[in-house]
């Protein structure tokens, strides 16, 4: 197997040699994300799986980069190993072109790994298992020479992670349940008819006819006098006056302010064309969210949001790659042509003159935070400090009300001007100046060339 770093077309040559009927001589690198269905016609792929495939193609390319930072490379390998710990393939169980790309680009490196790197306590067991699966499984049907395969020595396992024994786990849960049941039973009363009679008679004994008549007579007398030795008459409890229920406190509504909008520095890790819409890009953006945040996923060890933006044809795709942007992070997620978008990229465009129609032809410039700003850093308008809403209520139209105040200055700084928001123009808040958009560390957000522009 040749070194994948020697030629940008090496992966395509590898695919052509193994799948000649699916990969033609005219196939280019740009076609790679769409090859999965041709390579594996029995599998179907959702829009999100197509995007994930494209992302893994990028990751496999970065893993093969010889001059990548050592710490970053180790981080990527660690994230990949964790991802594969619960999956047979990168997509879970479906094969894809990303599996082949990762195998081709990573196998030469795995071949040189020591036994400790492969199966040691801190080794990459799952990557090794994945490589072995791809090179040998009929699902992929690769024709790789034995000398080019990664040799796996099953007798040289340095550290065995103890798997969870299903039977032991089931027995443990059964014992816990039994113990809990026993504890409950110890506190329950004996059901009627199951205890002993106080007079020593056997259960079920009812006595003679005379006994029954005598007992019946005693019960009648007790009822008449109100006396019952076995069940003394209970004294009536005084009724307590019902206290009025405390009224539920209605949450105080935050006053209208641009601080309600959750603006953050975002780092676009990858941007691709939307598979179902010519005008849209689909970007993978790190916004500083903690793990487990709703509407996020993981990409290359970072928590990310998927963001659809109508910038195709307005901003070159190359300019979207790896750049810092300002993202609106608390709009309600929307599905755009089959892909859920969980944020919005802030951009500037010329302000329309009176009577002029918007032809959506641009120009458009992305709002750019300072170069040293970190992903997830809060972005605010000066003088408008406060906490943002978790999710803006679409019915209250907070974004729609405040967005007309977003603009750019003669100095190409992004700012907020009350002139576009009549609801905030009163004696207390009336300000003539434009409040600059700054990061929490003090840097100013700018655009390239558009002044007095609309920002949205």
PDB file of C-alpha atoms in Angstrom, residues 88-389:
ATOM      1  CA  UNK A  88     -18.775  -1.374  13.941  1.00  0.00           C
ATOM      2  CA  UNK A  89     -18.348   1.303  11.274  1.00  0.00           C
ATOM      3  CA  UNK A  90     -18.091   5.080  11.443  1.00  0.00           C
ATOM      4  CA  UNK A  91     -21.845   5.423  10.861  1.00  0.00           C
ATOM      5  CA  UNK A  92     -22.675   2.666  13.329  1.00  0.00           C
ATOM      6  CA  UNK A  93     -23.279  -0.422  11.197  1.00  0.00           C
ATOM      7  CA  UNK A  94     -23.594   0.955   7.658  1.00  0.00           C
ATOM      8  CA  UNK A  95     -20.501   0.911   5.441  1.00  0.00           C
ATOM      9  CA  UNK A  96     -19.489   4.173   3.774  1.00  0.00           C
ATOM     10  CA  UNK A  97     -16.710   5.689   1.724  1.00  0.00           C
ATOM     11  CA  UNK A  98     -15.461   7.288   4.960  1.00  0.00           C
ATOM     12  CA  UNK A  99     -14.598   3.829   6.345  1.00  0.00           C
ATOM     13  CA  UNK A 100     -12.474   3.112   3.270  1.00  0.00           C
ATOM     14  CA  UNK A 101     -10.780   6.506   3.435  1.00  0.00           C
ATOM     15  CA  UNK A 102      -9.977   6.100   7.114  1.00  0.00           C
ATOM     16  CA  UNK A 103      -8.628   2.585   6.549  1.00  0.00           C
ATOM     17  CA  UNK A 104      -6.460   3.639   3.618  1.00  0.00           C
ATOM     18  CA  UNK A 105      -5.027   6.692   5.335  1.00  0.00           C
ATOM     19  CA  UNK A 106      -4.597   5.232   8.811  1.00  0.00           C
ATOM     20  CA  UNK A 107      -3.573   1.605   8.167  1.00  0.00           C
ATOM     21  CA  UNK A 108       0.078   2.463   7.310  1.00  0.00           C
ATOM     22  CA  UNK A 109       0.443   4.216  10.673  1.00  0.00           C
ATOM     23  CA  UNK A 110      -1.316   1.437  12.629  1.00  0.00           C
ATOM     24  CA  UNK A 111       1.002  -1.065  10.947  1.00  0.00           C
ATOM     25  CA  UNK A 112       3.934   0.638  12.686  1.00  0.00           C
ATOM     26  CA  UNK A 113       2.292   0.900  16.114  1.00  0.00           C
ATOM     27  CA  UNK A 114       3.837  -1.061  18.968  1.00  0.00           C
ATOM     28  CA  UNK A 115       1.840  -3.681  20.857  1.00  0.00           C
ATOM     29  CA  UNK A 116       1.429  -1.157  23.689  1.00  0.00           C
ATOM     30  CA  UNK A 117       0.043   1.472  21.288  1.00  0.00           C
ATOM     31  CA  UNK A 118      -2.338  -1.076  19.857  1.00  0.00           C
ATOM     32  CA  UNK A 119      -3.640  -2.975  22.872  1.00  0.00           C
ATOM     33  CA  UNK A 120      -1.995  -1.440  25.936  1.00  0.00           C
ATOM     34  CA  UNK A 121      -4.030   0.019  28.793  1.00  0.00           C
ATOM     35  CA  UNK A 122      -4.023   3.396  27.015  1.00  0.00           C
ATOM     36  CA  UNK A 123      -3.835   1.946  23.501  1.00  0.00           C
ATOM     37  CA  UNK A 124      -6.315   2.329  20.669  1.00  0.00           C
ATOM     38  CA  UNK A 125      -7.980  -1.107  20.766  1.00  0.00           C
ATOM     39  CA  UNK A 126     -11.070  -0.058  18.842  1.00  0.00           C
ATOM     40  CA  UNK A 127      -9.142   1.555  15.991  1.00  0.00           C
ATOM     41  CA  UNK A 128      -7.126  -1.661  15.582  1.00  0.00           C
ATOM     42  CA  UNK A 129     -10.326  -3.726  15.581  1.00  0.00           C
ATOM     43  CA  UNK A 130     -11.860  -1.368  12.982  1.00  0.00           C
ATOM     44  CA  UNK A 131      -8.806  -1.609  10.683  1.00  0.00           C
ATOM     45  CA  UNK A 132      -8.872  -5.411  10.902  1.00  0.00           C
ATOM     46  CA  UNK A 133     -12.607  -5.474  10.162  1.00  0.00           C
ATOM     47  CA  UNK A 134     -12.389  -3.261   7.067  1.00  0.00           C
ATOM     48  CA  UNK A 135      -9.442  -5.114   5.530  1.00  0.00           C
ATOM     49  CA  UNK A 136     -11.009  -8.563   5.989  1.00  0.00           C
ATOM     50  CA  UNK A 137     -14.805  -8.198   6.039  1.00  0.00           C
ATOM     51  CA  UNK A 138     -16.768  -9.383   2.964  1.00  0.00           C
ATOM     52  CA  UNK A 139     -18.943  -6.292   3.525  1.00  0.00           C
ATOM     53  CA  UNK A 140     -16.135  -4.195   2.022  1.00  0.00           C
ATOM     54  CA  UNK A 141     -14.604  -6.854  -0.226  1.00  0.00           C
ATOM     55  CA  UNK A 142     -11.164  -5.233  -0.446  1.00  0.00           C
ATOM     56  CA  UNK A 143      -8.441  -6.941  -2.439  1.00  0.00           C
ATOM     57  CA  UNK A 144      -5.502  -6.053  -0.222  1.00  0.00           C
ATOM     58  CA  UNK A 145      -2.370  -8.170  -0.407  1.00  0.00           C
ATOM     59  CA  UNK A 146      -1.482 -10.032   2.765  1.00  0.00           C
ATOM     60  CA  UNK A 147       1.833  -8.202   3.070  1.00  0.00           C
ATOM     61  CA  UNK A 148      -0.025  -4.858   2.899  1.00  0.00           C
ATOM     62  CA  UNK A 149      -2.537  -5.773   5.605  1.00  0.00           C
ATOM     63  CA  UNK A 150      -2.094  -4.753   9.208  1.00  0.00           C
ATOM     64  CA  UNK A 151      -1.078  -7.958  10.985  1.00  0.00           C
ATOM     65  CA  UNK A 152      -3.132  -8.514  14.121  1.00  0.00           C
ATOM     66  CA  UNK A 153      -1.606 -10.851  16.749  1.00  0.00           C
ATOM     67  CA  UNK A 154      -4.467 -12.041  18.934  1.00  0.00           C
ATOM     68  CA  UNK A 155      -1.989 -13.647  21.345  1.00  0.00           C
ATOM     69  CA  UNK A 156      -0.256 -10.353  22.055  1.00  0.00           C
ATOM     70  CA  UNK A 157      -2.954  -8.422  23.938  1.00  0.00           C
ATOM     71  CA  UNK A 158      -1.277  -6.175  26.517  1.00  0.00           C
ATOM     72  CA  UNK A 159      -4.346  -5.149  28.472  1.00  0.00           C
ATOM     73  CA  UNK A 160      -7.821  -6.646  28.518  1.00  0.00           C
ATOM     74  CA  UNK A 161     -10.665  -4.328  29.445  1.00  0.00           C
ATOM     75  CA  UNK A 162     -13.048  -6.410  31.536  1.00  0.00           C
ATOM     76  CA  UNK A 163     -16.370  -6.544  29.694  1.00  0.00           C
ATOM     77  CA  UNK A 164     -19.644  -6.441  31.550  1.00  0.00           C
ATOM     78  CA  UNK A 165     -20.899 -10.026  32.009  1.00  0.00           C
ATOM     79  CA  UNK A 166     -24.572 -10.033  31.011  1.00  0.00           C
ATOM     80  CA  UNK A 167     -25.456 -12.964  33.299  1.00  0.00           C
ATOM     81  CA  UNK A 168     -23.673 -11.471  36.292  1.00  0.00           C
ATOM     82  CA  UNK A 169     -25.339  -8.122  35.700  1.00  0.00           C
ATOM     83  CA  UNK A 170     -28.765  -9.787  35.431  1.00  0.00           C
ATOM     84  CA  UNK A 171     -28.189 -11.787  38.647  1.00  0.00           C
ATOM     85  CA  UNK A 172     -27.019  -8.654  40.475  1.00  0.00           C
ATOM     86  CA  UNK A 173     -30.178  -6.765  39.467  1.00  0.00           C
ATOM     87  CA  UNK A 174     -32.340  -9.776  40.490  1.00  0.00           C
ATOM     88  CA  UNK A 175     -30.785  -9.859  43.975  1.00  0.00           C
ATOM     89  CA  UNK A 176     -31.230  -6.102  44.380  1.00  0.00           C
ATOM     90  CA  UNK A 177     -34.890  -6.391  43.414  1.00  0.00           C
ATOM     91  CA  UNK A 178     -35.413  -9.328  45.815  1.00  0.00           C
ATOM     92  CA  UNK A 179     -33.806  -7.400  48.668  1.00  0.00           C
ATOM     93  CA  UNK A 180     -35.994  -4.386  47.986  1.00  0.00           C
ATOM     94  CA  UNK A 181     -39.122  -6.561  47.901  1.00  0.00           C
ATOM     95  CA  UNK A 182     -38.167  -8.222  51.202  1.00  0.00           C
ATOM     96  CA  UNK A 183     -37.715  -4.827  52.828  1.00  0.00           C
ATOM     97  CA  UNK A 184     -41.171  -3.747  51.667  1.00  0.00           C
ATOM     98  CA  UNK A 185     -42.791  -6.983  52.905  1.00  0.00           C
ATOM     99  CA  UNK A 186     -41.335  -6.545  56.406  1.00  0.00           C
ATOM    100  CA  UNK A 187     -43.344  -3.347  56.809  1.00  0.00           C
ATOM    101  CA  UNK A 188     -46.706  -4.566  55.500  1.00  0.00           C
ATOM    102  CA  UNK A 189     -49.581  -5.717  57.776  1.00  0.00           C
ATOM    103  CA  UNK A 190     -50.878  -9.287  57.836  1.00  0.00           C
ATOM    104  CA  UNK A 191     -53.958  -9.661  55.626  1.00  0.00           C
ATOM    105  CA  UNK A 192     -57.321 -10.394  57.264  1.00  0.00           C
ATOM    106  CA  UNK A 193     -57.993 -14.139  57.690  1.00  0.00           C
ATOM    107  CA  UNK A 194     -54.317 -15.113  57.714  1.00  0.00           C
ATOM    108  CA  UNK A 195     -53.586 -14.643  61.472  1.00  0.00           C
ATOM    109  CA  UNK A 196     -54.425 -16.804  64.543  1.00  0.00           C
ATOM    110  CA  UNK A 197     -57.602 -16.479  66.585  1.00  0.00           C
ATOM    111  CA  UNK A 198     -57.114 -14.987  70.031  1.00  0.00           C
ATOM    112  CA  UNK A 199     -59.229 -17.726  71.673  1.00  0.00           C
ATOM    113  CA  UNK A 200     -56.960 -20.466  70.302  1.00  0.00           C
ATOM    114  CA  UNK A 201     -59.476 -21.820  67.792  1.00  0.00           C
ATOM    115  CA  UNK A 202     -58.213 -22.888  64.389  1.00  0.00           C
ATOM    116  CA  UNK A 203     -58.553 -20.522  61.459  1.00  0.00           C
ATOM    117  CA  UNK A 204     -61.907 -20.924  59.727  1.00  0.00           C
ATOM    118  CA  UNK A 205     -63.714 -21.889  63.003  1.00  0.00           C
ATOM    119  CA  UNK A 206     -67.150 -20.300  63.314  1.00  0.00           C
ATOM    120  CA  UNK A 207     -68.596 -22.050  66.424  1.00  0.00           C
ATOM    121  CA  UNK A 208     -71.986 -23.609  67.113  1.00  0.00           C
ATOM    122  CA  UNK A 209     -75.393 -22.188  66.257  1.00  0.00           C
ATOM    123  CA  UNK A 210     -75.800 -20.963  69.857  1.00  0.00           C
ATOM    124  CA  UNK A 211     -72.463 -19.190  69.701  1.00  0.00           C
ATOM    125  CA  UNK A 212     -73.402 -17.463  66.478  1.00  0.00           C
ATOM    126  CA  UNK A 213     -76.751 -16.322  67.913  1.00  0.00           C
ATOM    127  CA  UNK A 214     -75.100 -15.060  71.103  1.00  0.00           C
ATOM    128  CA  UNK A 215     -72.507 -13.098  69.172  1.00  0.00           C
ATOM    129  CA  UNK A 216     -75.180 -11.585  66.963  1.00  0.00           C
ATOM    130  CA  UNK A 217     -77.171 -10.449  70.002  1.00  0.00           C
ATOM    131  CA  UNK A 218     -74.078  -8.819  71.533  1.00  0.00           C
ATOM    132  CA  UNK A 219     -73.427  -6.925  68.307  1.00  0.00           C
ATOM    133  CA  UNK A 220     -77.017  -5.610  68.224  1.00  0.00           C
ATOM    134  CA  UNK A 221     -76.768  -4.361  71.816  1.00  0.00           C
ATOM    135  CA  UNK A 222     -73.404  -2.754  71.160  1.00  0.00           C
ATOM    136  CA  UNK A 223     -74.836  -0.995  68.176  1.00  0.00           C
ATOM    137  CA  UNK A 224     -77.756   0.313  70.209  1.00  0.00           C
ATOM    138  CA  UNK A 225     -75.621   1.639  73.098  1.00  0.00           C
ATOM    139  CA  UNK A 226     -72.741   2.692  70.960  1.00  0.00           C
ATOM    140  CA  UNK A 227     -70.354   0.540  73.030  1.00  0.00           C
ATOM    141  CA  UNK A 228     -67.934  -1.735  71.246  1.00  0.00           C
ATOM    142  CA  UNK A 229     -65.107  -3.203  73.325  1.00  0.00           C
ATOM    143  CA  UNK A 230     -63.187  -4.306  70.288  1.00  0.00           C
ATOM    144  CA  UNK A 231     -63.655  -1.051  68.359  1.00  0.00           C
ATOM    145  CA  UNK A 232     -63.908   1.868  70.792  1.00  0.00           C
ATOM    146  CA  UNK A 233     -65.810   4.853  69.553  1.00  0.00           C
ATOM    147  CA  UNK A 234     -63.479   7.369  67.947  1.00  0.00           C
ATOM    148  CA  UNK A 235     -63.700  10.953  68.969  1.00  0.00           C
ATOM    149  CA  UNK A 236     -64.471  13.333  66.189  1.00  0.00           C
ATOM    150  CA  UNK A 237     -61.510  15.464  65.235  1.00  0.00           C
ATOM    151  CA  UNK A 238     -62.001  19.134  64.921  1.00  0.00           C
ATOM    152  CA  UNK A 239     -61.937  20.243  61.349  1.00  0.00           C
ATOM    153  CA  UNK A 240     -59.029  22.456  60.531  1.00  0.00           C
ATOM    154  CA  UNK A 241     -59.735  25.549  58.585  1.00  0.00           C
ATOM    155  CA  UNK A 242     -58.482  25.231  55.068  1.00  0.00           C
ATOM    156  CA  UNK A 243     -55.646  27.563  54.363  1.00  0.00           C
ATOM    157  CA  UNK A 244     -55.867  29.371  51.043  1.00  0.00           C
ATOM    158  CA  UNK A 245     -53.461  27.937  48.495  1.00  0.00           C
ATOM    159  CA  UNK A 246     -50.539  30.204  47.779  1.00  0.00           C
ATOM    160  CA  UNK A 247     -50.808  31.728  44.354  1.00  0.00           C
ATOM    161  CA  UNK A 248     -48.213  30.684  41.844  1.00  0.00           C
ATOM    162  CA  UNK A 249     -45.692  33.388  41.233  1.00  0.00           C
ATOM    163  CA  UNK A 250     -45.492  34.347  37.609  1.00  0.00           C
ATOM    164  CA  UNK A 251     -41.914  34.565  36.392  1.00  0.00           C
ATOM    165  CA  UNK A 252     -40.902  38.146  35.932  1.00  0.00           C
ATOM    166  CA  UNK A 253     -40.406  38.871  32.267  1.00  0.00           C
ATOM    167  CA  UNK A 254     -36.991  40.298  31.429  1.00  0.00           C
ATOM    168  CA  UNK A 255     -37.155  43.792  29.921  1.00  0.00           C
ATOM    169  CA  UNK A 256     -36.489  44.053  26.199  1.00  0.00           C
ATOM    170  CA  UNK A 257     -32.738  44.319  25.589  1.00  0.00           C
ATOM    171  CA  UNK A 258     -30.204  43.084  23.014  1.00  0.00           C
ATOM    172  CA  UNK A 259     -28.524  41.162  25.847  1.00  0.00           C
ATOM    173  CA  UNK A 260     -31.395  38.642  25.626  1.00  0.00           C
ATOM    174  CA  UNK A 261     -29.855  37.379  22.373  1.00  0.00           C
ATOM    175  CA  UNK A 262     -27.146  34.778  22.997  1.00  0.00           C
ATOM    176  CA  UNK A 263     -24.325  35.951  20.736  1.00  0.00           C
ATOM    177  CA  UNK A 264     -21.110  33.934  20.890  1.00  0.00           C
ATOM    178  CA  UNK A 265     -17.843  33.476  19.062  1.00  0.00           C
ATOM    179  CA  UNK A 266     -18.155  30.414  16.823  1.00  0.00           C
ATOM    180  CA  UNK A 267     -15.373  28.445  15.149  1.00  0.00           C
ATOM    181  CA  UNK A 268     -16.359  26.812  11.843  1.00  0.00           C
ATOM    182  CA  UNK A 269     -14.497  23.499  11.792  1.00  0.00           C
ATOM    183  CA  UNK A 270     -15.955  22.470   8.445  1.00  0.00           C
ATOM    184  CA  UNK A 271     -18.430  23.754   5.863  1.00  0.00           C
ATOM    185  CA  UNK A 272     -19.958  21.834   2.945  1.00  0.00           C
ATOM    186  CA  UNK A 273     -22.697  22.300   0.360  1.00  0.00           C
ATOM    187  CA  UNK A 274     -26.168  21.338   1.559  1.00  0.00           C
ATOM    188  CA  UNK A 275     -27.068  18.059  -0.189  1.00  0.00           C
ATOM    189  CA  UNK A 276     -30.636  19.203  -0.912  1.00  0.00           C
ATOM    190  CA  UNK A 277     -30.416  22.985  -1.367  1.00  0.00           C
ATOM    191  CA  UNK A 278     -28.273  24.934  -3.827  1.00  0.00           C
ATOM    192  CA  UNK A 279     -28.323  28.148  -1.791  1.00  0.00           C
ATOM    193  CA  UNK A 280     -27.315  26.649   1.548  1.00  0.00           C
ATOM    194  CA  UNK A 281     -24.089  25.681   3.287  1.00  0.00           C
ATOM    195  CA  UNK A 282     -23.988  23.220   6.186  1.00  0.00           C
ATOM    196  CA  UNK A 283     -21.338  24.167   8.743  1.00  0.00           C
ATOM    197  CA  UNK A 284     -19.996  22.318  11.764  1.00  0.00           C
ATOM    198  CA  UNK A 285     -19.472  25.036  14.374  1.00  0.00           C
ATOM    199  CA  UNK A 286     -17.903  24.903  17.848  1.00  0.00           C
ATOM    200  CA  UNK A 287     -19.757  27.378  20.088  1.00  0.00           C
ATOM    201  CA  UNK A 288     -18.365  26.458  23.502  1.00  0.00           C
ATOM    202  CA  UNK A 289     -21.319  24.263  24.540  1.00  0.00           C
ATOM    203  CA  UNK A 290     -20.746  21.743  27.368  1.00  0.00           C
ATOM    204  CA  UNK A 291     -21.063  18.012  26.496  1.00  0.00           C
ATOM    205  CA  UNK A 292     -24.651  16.787  26.397  1.00  0.00           C
ATOM    206  CA  UNK A 293     -26.153  20.137  25.376  1.00  0.00           C
ATOM    207  CA  UNK A 294     -29.354  19.692  23.398  1.00  0.00           C
ATOM    208  CA  UNK A 295     -29.005  19.933  19.591  1.00  0.00           C
ATOM    209  CA  UNK A 296     -25.243  19.364  19.663  1.00  0.00           C
ATOM    210  CA  UNK A 297     -22.987  16.523  18.582  1.00  0.00           C
ATOM    211  CA  UNK A 298     -19.288  15.703  18.782  1.00  0.00           C
ATOM    212  CA  UNK A 299     -16.753  16.300  16.031  1.00  0.00           C
ATOM    213  CA  UNK A 300     -13.024  15.766  16.388  1.00  0.00           C
ATOM    214  CA  UNK A 301     -13.267  15.857  20.165  1.00  0.00           C
ATOM    215  CA  UNK A 302     -15.280  19.088  20.285  1.00  0.00           C
ATOM    216  CA  UNK A 303     -18.956  19.744  21.042  1.00  0.00           C
ATOM    217  CA  UNK A 304     -20.446  21.287  17.904  1.00  0.00           C
ATOM    218  CA  UNK A 305     -23.662  22.592  16.390  1.00  0.00           C
ATOM    219  CA  UNK A 306     -24.854  21.998  12.855  1.00  0.00           C
ATOM    220  CA  UNK A 307     -25.668  25.328  11.217  1.00  0.00           C
ATOM    221  CA  UNK A 308     -27.369  25.878   7.853  1.00  0.00           C
ATOM    222  CA  UNK A 309     -26.768  29.274   6.249  1.00  0.00           C
ATOM    223  CA  UNK A 310     -28.003  30.786   2.969  1.00  0.00           C
ATOM    224  CA  UNK A 311     -24.531  31.949   1.967  1.00  0.00           C
ATOM    225  CA  UNK A 312     -23.868  29.683  -1.009  1.00  0.00           C
ATOM    226  CA  UNK A 313     -23.096  31.994  -3.937  1.00  0.00           C
ATOM    227  CA  UNK A 314     -22.554  34.959  -1.598  1.00  0.00           C
ATOM    228  CA  UNK A 315     -19.515  33.845   0.407  1.00  0.00           C
ATOM    229  CA  UNK A 316     -16.968  31.443  -1.178  1.00  0.00           C
ATOM    230  CA  UNK A 317     -16.918  28.034   0.501  1.00  0.00           C
ATOM    231  CA  UNK A 318     -13.156  28.368   1.040  1.00  0.00           C
ATOM    232  CA  UNK A 319     -13.743  31.443   3.208  1.00  0.00           C
ATOM    233  CA  UNK A 320     -16.056  29.449   5.467  1.00  0.00           C
ATOM    234  CA  UNK A 321     -13.428  26.845   6.383  1.00  0.00           C
ATOM    235  CA  UNK A 322     -11.745  27.095   9.772  1.00  0.00           C
ATOM    236  CA  UNK A 323     -12.762  30.692  10.438  1.00  0.00           C
ATOM    237  CA  UNK A 324     -14.158  32.500  13.466  1.00  0.00           C
ATOM    238  CA  UNK A 325     -17.655  33.973  13.215  1.00  0.00           C
ATOM    239  CA  UNK A 326     -20.345  35.391  15.506  1.00  0.00           C
ATOM    240  CA  UNK A 327     -23.248  32.982  16.029  1.00  0.00           C
ATOM    241  CA  UNK A 328     -26.774  33.565  17.331  1.00  0.00           C
ATOM    242  CA  UNK A 329     -27.151  30.573  19.658  1.00  0.00           C
ATOM    243  CA  UNK A 330     -30.603  30.812  21.254  1.00  0.00           C
ATOM    244  CA  UNK A 331     -32.964  30.909  18.301  1.00  0.00           C
ATOM    245  CA  UNK A 332     -35.320  27.946  18.181  1.00  0.00           C
ATOM    246  CA  UNK A 333     -33.710  25.239  15.951  1.00  0.00           C
ATOM    247  CA  UNK A 334     -35.278  24.884  12.505  1.00  0.00           C
ATOM    248  CA  UNK A 335     -35.061  22.094   9.952  1.00  0.00           C
ATOM    249  CA  UNK A 336     -33.864  23.359   6.583  1.00  0.00           C
ATOM    250  CA  UNK A 337     -34.410  20.914   3.734  1.00  0.00           C
ATOM    251  CA  UNK A 338     -34.008  17.867   5.960  1.00  0.00           C
ATOM    252  CA  UNK A 339     -31.164  19.119   8.211  1.00  0.00           C
ATOM    253  CA  UNK A 340     -31.743  20.703  11.628  1.00  0.00           C
ATOM    254  CA  UNK A 341     -29.936  24.003  12.076  1.00  0.00           C
ATOM    255  CA  UNK A 342     -29.133  24.932  15.697  1.00  0.00           C
ATOM    256  CA  UNK A 343     -27.680  28.456  15.306  1.00  0.00           C
ATOM    257  CA  UNK A 344     -27.350  31.341  12.855  1.00  0.00           C
ATOM    258  CA  UNK A 345     -24.232  32.956  11.376  1.00  0.00           C
ATOM    259  CA  UNK A 346     -24.248  36.743  11.719  1.00  0.00           C
ATOM    260  CA  UNK A 347     -23.525  38.571   8.434  1.00  0.00           C
ATOM    261  CA  UNK A 348     -23.804  42.098   6.987  1.00  0.00           C
ATOM    262  CA  UNK A 349     -25.384  43.201   3.704  1.00  0.00           C
ATOM    263  CA  UNK A 350     -26.086  46.660   2.166  1.00  0.00           C
ATOM    264  CA  UNK A 351     -29.064  48.552   3.539  1.00  0.00           C
ATOM    265  CA  UNK A 352     -31.797  48.899   0.907  1.00  0.00           C
ATOM    266  CA  UNK A 353     -32.779  52.330  -0.271  1.00  0.00           C
ATOM    267  CA  UNK A 354     -36.415  53.406  -0.121  1.00  0.00           C
ATOM    268  CA  UNK A 355     -38.396  51.551  -2.809  1.00  0.00           C
ATOM    269  CA  UNK A 356     -35.502  49.221  -3.614  1.00  0.00           C
ATOM    270  CA  UNK A 357     -36.174  45.465  -3.712  1.00  0.00           C
ATOM    271  CA  UNK A 358     -33.841  42.907  -2.190  1.00  0.00           C
ATOM    272  CA  UNK A 359     -32.574  40.633  -4.979  1.00  0.00           C
ATOM    273  CA  UNK A 360     -30.470  38.570  -2.518  1.00  0.00           C
ATOM    274  CA  UNK A 361     -27.404  38.922  -4.731  1.00  0.00           C
ATOM    275  CA  UNK A 362     -25.185  40.477  -2.092  1.00  0.00           C
ATOM    276  CA  UNK A 363     -22.587  41.495  -1.359  1.00  0.00           C
ATOM    277  CA  UNK A 364     -22.515  39.736   2.030  1.00  0.00           C
ATOM    278  CA  UNK A 365     -19.738  39.941   4.630  1.00  0.00           C
ATOM    279  CA  UNK A 366     -19.457  37.753   7.713  1.00  0.00           C
ATOM    280  CA  UNK A 367     -19.154  39.476  11.082  1.00  0.00           C
ATOM    281  CA  UNK A 368     -15.641  38.725  12.292  1.00  0.00           C
ATOM    282  CA  UNK A 369     -14.597  38.590  15.971  1.00  0.00           C
ATOM    283  CA  UNK A 370     -10.973  39.255  17.039  1.00  0.00           C
ATOM    284  CA  UNK A 371      -8.540  36.581  15.829  1.00  0.00           C
ATOM    285  CA  UNK A 372      -7.604  35.563  19.389  1.00  0.00           C
ATOM    286  CA  UNK A 373     -11.219  35.148  20.547  1.00  0.00           C
ATOM    287  CA  UNK A 374     -12.067  31.677  21.845  1.00  0.00           C
ATOM    288  CA  UNK A 375     -15.008  29.599  20.603  1.00  0.00           C
ATOM    289  CA  UNK A 376     -17.931  30.090  22.970  1.00  0.00           C
ATOM    290  CA  UNK A 377     -16.804  33.512  24.233  1.00  0.00           C
ATOM    291  CA  UNK A 378     -19.808  35.750  24.932  1.00  0.00           C
ATOM    292  CA  UNK A 379     -20.382  38.694  22.586  1.00  0.00           C
ATOM    293  CA  UNK A 380     -22.324  41.767  23.814  1.00  0.00           C
ATOM    294  CA  UNK A 381     -23.180  45.321  22.829  1.00  0.00           C
ATOM    295  CA  UNK A 382     -21.421  47.814  25.077  1.00  0.00           C
ATOM    296  CA  UNK A 383     -23.763  49.181  27.729  1.00  0.00           C
ATOM    297  CA  UNK A 384     -26.270  46.346  27.312  1.00  0.00           C
ATOM    298  CA  UNK A 385     -24.988  43.787  29.820  1.00  0.00           C
ATOM    299  CA  UNK A 386     -27.239  40.991  31.050  1.00  0.00           C
ATOM    300  CA  UNK A 387     -27.995  37.296  30.780  1.00  0.00           C
ATOM    301  CA  UNK A 388     -29.449  35.894  27.535  1.00  0.00           C
ATOM    302  CA  UNK A 389     -32.602  33.809  27.308  1.00  0.00           C
TER     303      UNK A 389
END
